Short mmCIF file of C-alpha atoms in Angstrom, two decimals:
data_model
loop_
_atom_site.label_atom_id
_atom_site.label_comp_id
_atom_site.label_asym_id
_atom_site.label_seq_id
_atom_site.Cartn_x
_atom_site.Cartn_y
_atom_site.Cartn_z
CA MET A 217 99.15 97.58 93.97
CA ILE A 218 98.75 98.62 97.58
CA ASP A 219 95.87 96.93 99.41
CA LEU A 220 95.09 98.00 102.96
CA HIS A 221 91.93 95.94 103.59
CA THR A 222 92.14 92.13 103.48
CA HIS A 223 91.00 89.15 105.55
CA THR A 224 92.46 85.80 106.58
CA PHE A 225 91.09 82.79 108.44
CA PHE A 226 91.40 84.81 111.65
CA SER A 227 87.97 86.13 110.64
CA ASP A 228 86.06 85.13 107.52
CA GLY A 229 88.88 84.84 104.99
CA GLU A 230 90.09 81.59 103.46
CA LEU A 231 93.88 81.76 103.85
CA VAL A 232 96.48 81.96 106.58
CA PRO A 233 98.36 85.29 106.57
CA SER A 234 101.52 83.82 105.04
CA GLU A 235 99.66 82.48 102.01
CA LEU A 236 97.63 85.63 101.46
CA ILE A 237 100.80 87.71 101.60
CA ARG A 238 102.65 85.34 99.28
CA ARG A 239 99.84 85.38 96.72
CA ALA A 240 99.78 89.18 96.81
CA GLU A 241 103.55 89.26 96.41
CA ALA A 242 103.34 86.92 93.41
CA ILE A 243 101.01 89.21 91.44
CA GLY A 244 103.06 92.32 92.02
CA TYR A 245 101.74 93.88 95.20
CA LYS A 246 103.98 96.47 96.87
CA ALA A 247 102.15 96.47 100.21
CA ILE A 248 99.29 94.69 101.98
CA ALA A 249 97.54 95.07 105.33
CA ILE A 250 95.86 92.17 107.11
CA THR A 251 92.72 93.67 108.65
CA ASP A 252 90.56 90.89 110.01
CA HIS A 253 87.13 91.62 111.44
CA VAL A 254 87.14 92.46 115.13
CA ASP A 255 84.89 93.73 117.88
CA ALA A 256 85.12 93.57 121.67
CA SER A 257 84.84 89.78 121.61
CA ASN A 258 88.03 88.98 119.71
CA ILE A 259 90.20 92.06 119.25
CA ASP A 260 92.65 90.97 121.95
CA LEU A 261 93.08 87.57 120.28
CA VAL A 262 93.17 88.46 116.59
CA VAL A 263 95.37 91.55 116.43
CA PRO A 264 98.33 90.12 118.42
CA ARG A 265 98.27 86.94 116.31
CA ILE A 266 98.42 88.94 113.08
CA VAL A 267 101.25 91.03 114.53
CA SER A 268 103.14 87.87 115.45
CA ALA A 269 102.54 86.16 112.09
CA ILE A 270 103.86 89.12 110.13
CA LYS A 271 106.83 89.56 112.45
CA GLN A 272 107.88 85.95 111.80
CA ILE A 273 107.97 86.32 108.00
CA ARG A 274 108.93 89.97 107.53
CA ALA A 275 112.59 89.23 106.79
CA TYR A 276 111.66 86.73 104.06
CA ILE A 277 109.15 88.70 101.96
CA SER A 278 109.66 91.42 99.38
CA ILE A 279 106.53 93.47 100.09
CA GLU A 280 105.50 95.66 103.00
CA ALA A 281 103.07 93.71 105.18
CA LEU A 282 101.24 95.52 107.96
CA PRO A 283 99.13 94.13 110.79
CA GLY A 284 95.74 95.75 111.13
CA ALA A 285 92.11 95.34 112.08
CA GLU A 286 88.67 96.05 110.68
CA ILE A 287 86.24 97.07 113.40
CA THR A 288 83.00 95.54 112.18
CA HIS A 289 79.35 96.08 113.19
CA ALA A 290 80.39 97.40 116.59
CA PRO A 291 77.95 99.87 118.18
CA PRO A 292 79.09 103.35 117.16
CA GLN A 293 79.53 104.36 120.79
CA THR A 294 82.22 101.67 121.24
CA ILE A 295 84.25 102.46 118.12
CA PRO A 296 86.60 105.08 119.64
CA ASP A 297 87.73 102.68 122.38
CA LEU A 298 88.13 99.83 119.88
CA VAL A 299 90.27 101.96 117.56
CA LYS A 300 92.46 102.90 120.50
CA GLU A 301 92.73 99.29 121.68
CA ALA A 302 93.58 98.03 118.19
CA ARG A 303 96.48 100.47 117.99
CA GLN A 304 97.69 99.55 121.48
CA LEU A 305 97.70 95.87 120.46
CA GLY A 306 99.89 96.62 117.44
CA ALA A 307 97.51 97.29 114.56
CA LYS A 308 99.23 99.71 112.20
CA ILE A 309 96.21 100.08 109.90
CA VAL A 310 92.79 100.46 111.50
CA VAL A 311 89.79 100.17 109.21
CA VAL A 312 86.18 100.64 110.25
CA HIS A 313 83.42 98.77 108.41
CA GLY A 314 81.31 101.63 107.10
CA GLU A 315 77.60 101.98 106.36
CA THR A 316 77.60 99.86 103.22
CA LEU A 317 74.39 99.58 101.20
CA VAL A 318 74.30 95.79 101.52
CA GLU A 319 74.50 95.24 105.29
CA PRO A 320 72.50 96.63 108.24
CA VAL A 321 75.35 98.68 109.72
CA ALA A 322 74.18 100.91 112.57
CA ALA A 323 73.51 104.53 111.66
CA GLY A 324 76.24 106.75 113.02
CA THR A 325 79.03 104.27 112.32
CA ASN A 326 80.59 106.45 109.62
CA CYS A 327 80.69 109.47 111.91
CA ALA A 328 82.04 107.45 114.85
CA ALA A 329 84.84 106.02 112.71
CA ILE A 330 85.86 109.48 111.59
CA GLU A 331 85.68 110.89 115.11
CA ALA A 332 87.87 108.02 116.33
CA GLY A 333 90.52 108.77 113.72
CA ALA A 334 90.47 105.45 111.91
CA ASP A 335 92.92 105.24 109.02
CA ILE A 336 90.29 104.10 106.53
CA LEU A 337 86.50 104.21 106.47
CA ALA A 338 85.62 101.20 104.34
CA HIS A 339 82.70 101.14 101.89
CA PRO A 340 80.83 104.02 103.58
CA GLY A 341 77.72 103.78 101.39
CA LEU A 342 75.76 106.98 100.81
CA ILE A 343 77.83 108.92 103.32
CA SER A 344 76.44 112.36 104.12
CA GLU A 345 78.09 115.60 103.05
CA GLU A 346 78.50 116.46 106.72
CA ASP A 347 80.47 113.28 107.34
CA LEU A 348 82.48 113.78 104.15
CA LEU A 349 83.58 117.19 105.36
CA PHE A 350 84.31 115.73 108.79
CA ALA A 351 86.51 113.08 107.16
CA LYS A 352 88.38 115.81 105.32
CA GLU A 353 88.89 117.71 108.58
CA LYS A 354 90.10 114.58 110.43
CA ASP A 355 92.19 113.31 107.49
CA VAL A 356 90.35 109.99 107.36
CA THR A 357 90.56 108.25 103.98
CA LEU A 358 87.45 106.81 102.32
CA GLU A 359 87.56 103.54 100.44
CA ILE A 360 86.77 102.69 96.85
CA THR A 361 86.37 98.92 96.86
CA SER A 362 86.56 96.11 94.36
CA ARG A 363 84.33 93.89 96.52
CA LYS A 364 80.97 92.94 95.07
CA GLY A 365 78.02 94.51 96.84
CA HIS A 366 80.08 97.03 98.76
CA SER A 367 81.15 98.51 95.42
CA LEU A 368 77.59 99.62 94.58
CA SER A 369 78.27 103.05 96.07
CA ASN A 370 81.72 103.53 94.49
CA GLY A 371 80.44 106.06 91.97
CA TYR A 372 78.74 108.18 94.63
CA ILE A 373 81.74 108.08 96.94
CA ALA A 374 84.18 108.93 94.14
CA GLN A 375 82.05 111.83 92.93
CA GLU A 376 81.35 113.39 96.31
CA ALA A 377 84.81 112.84 97.78
CA THR A 378 86.44 114.36 94.70
CA ARG A 379 84.06 117.32 94.79
CA LEU A 380 84.82 118.04 98.44
CA GLY A 381 88.52 117.15 98.44
CA VAL A 382 88.30 114.07 100.68
CA ARG A 383 91.10 111.50 100.40
CA LEU A 384 90.30 108.22 98.64
CA CYS A 385 92.10 104.89 98.49
CA LEU A 386 91.40 101.63 96.65
CA ASN A 387 91.23 98.30 98.48
CA THR A 388 89.94 94.82 97.67
CA ASP A 389 88.41 93.68 100.98
CA SER A 390 89.79 90.29 99.91
CA HIS A 391 88.43 87.16 101.57
CA SER A 392 89.82 84.65 99.07
CA PRO A 393 92.83 84.56 96.72
CA SER A 394 90.61 85.29 93.73
CA ASP A 395 89.71 88.65 95.28
CA LEU A 396 93.25 90.01 94.94
CA ILE A 397 93.72 92.26 91.91
CA THR A 398 96.55 93.58 89.79
CA ALA A 399 97.47 97.23 89.56
CA GLU A 400 96.15 97.23 86.00
CA PHE A 401 92.73 96.06 87.13
CA ALA A 402 92.78 98.59 89.95
CA LEU A 403 93.10 101.33 87.35
CA LYS A 404 89.99 100.03 85.60
CA ILE A 405 88.00 100.04 88.85
CA LEU A 406 88.97 103.63 89.58
CA SER A 407 88.07 104.69 86.05
CA GLY A 408 84.80 102.79 86.29
CA SER A 409 84.02 104.62 89.51
CA GLY A 410 84.16 107.89 87.61
CA ILE A 411 87.53 109.11 88.83
CA GLU A 412 89.22 111.15 86.13
CA LYS A 413 92.62 110.10 84.84
CA ASN A 414 94.36 113.12 86.33
CA HIS A 415 93.13 112.11 89.81
CA ILE A 416 93.87 108.38 89.68
CA ALA A 417 97.54 108.69 90.64
CA SER A 418 96.57 110.58 93.80
CA VAL A 419 94.49 107.61 94.99
CA PHE A 420 97.55 105.36 94.96
CA GLU A 421 99.61 108.12 96.59
CA ASN A 422 97.03 108.31 99.37
CA SER A 423 97.63 104.63 100.16
CA LYS A 424 101.36 105.28 100.39
CA THR A 425 100.68 108.22 102.70
CA ILE A 426 98.57 106.03 105.00
CA ILE A 427 101.44 103.54 105.28
CA GLU A 428 104.01 106.25 105.95
CA LYS A 429 101.78 107.80 108.62
CA ALA A 430 101.16 104.39 110.22
CA LEU A 431 104.86 103.55 110.40
CA ARG A 432 105.70 106.92 111.93
CA ARG A 433 102.92 106.58 114.49
CA ASN A 434 104.05 103.13 115.61
#
């Protein structure tokens, strides 16, 4: 299991980074990114603390742990600068909170995230074909999620992204330890989203590619 979208008590998660990482390690994770919610109010506080926390434990864990950020409900016009700032502060994985069906995310957020070159556009809802093709052009990966509510559009995203050749990854958007999933359950979620068996392996490979790209960039 590779999970590049999780939260700790630095935003609205329940655990400190060390415990979240340890619990992921214990159920067989290979890699995890800590991507707490940020906007202009807290990005300069949260990202450096996650970077520091992971640096302190890196030598003592058996999984790849990456500091990151999820830019959340920021006005679309501000997203490019926030993505840039997150990377400058040490975020190796930058996620943008997409236009999910269950929250009033500002229209244009999906497009702004893609334009900014975020690593992952999380739960993008009923993303337009224009934005799907833009994501393909910009090599931005779209998220299939195991999180309740956000997962309502998984089938649409899987179908349209597969049709157009847009990269997909699977994340949990974990806020509590019970949100973490095993690789076996991840397979069921992808199958339930309508992804055919011969395409499932590529979803996991896409997550590996994101990590490799992030490590090269930093």
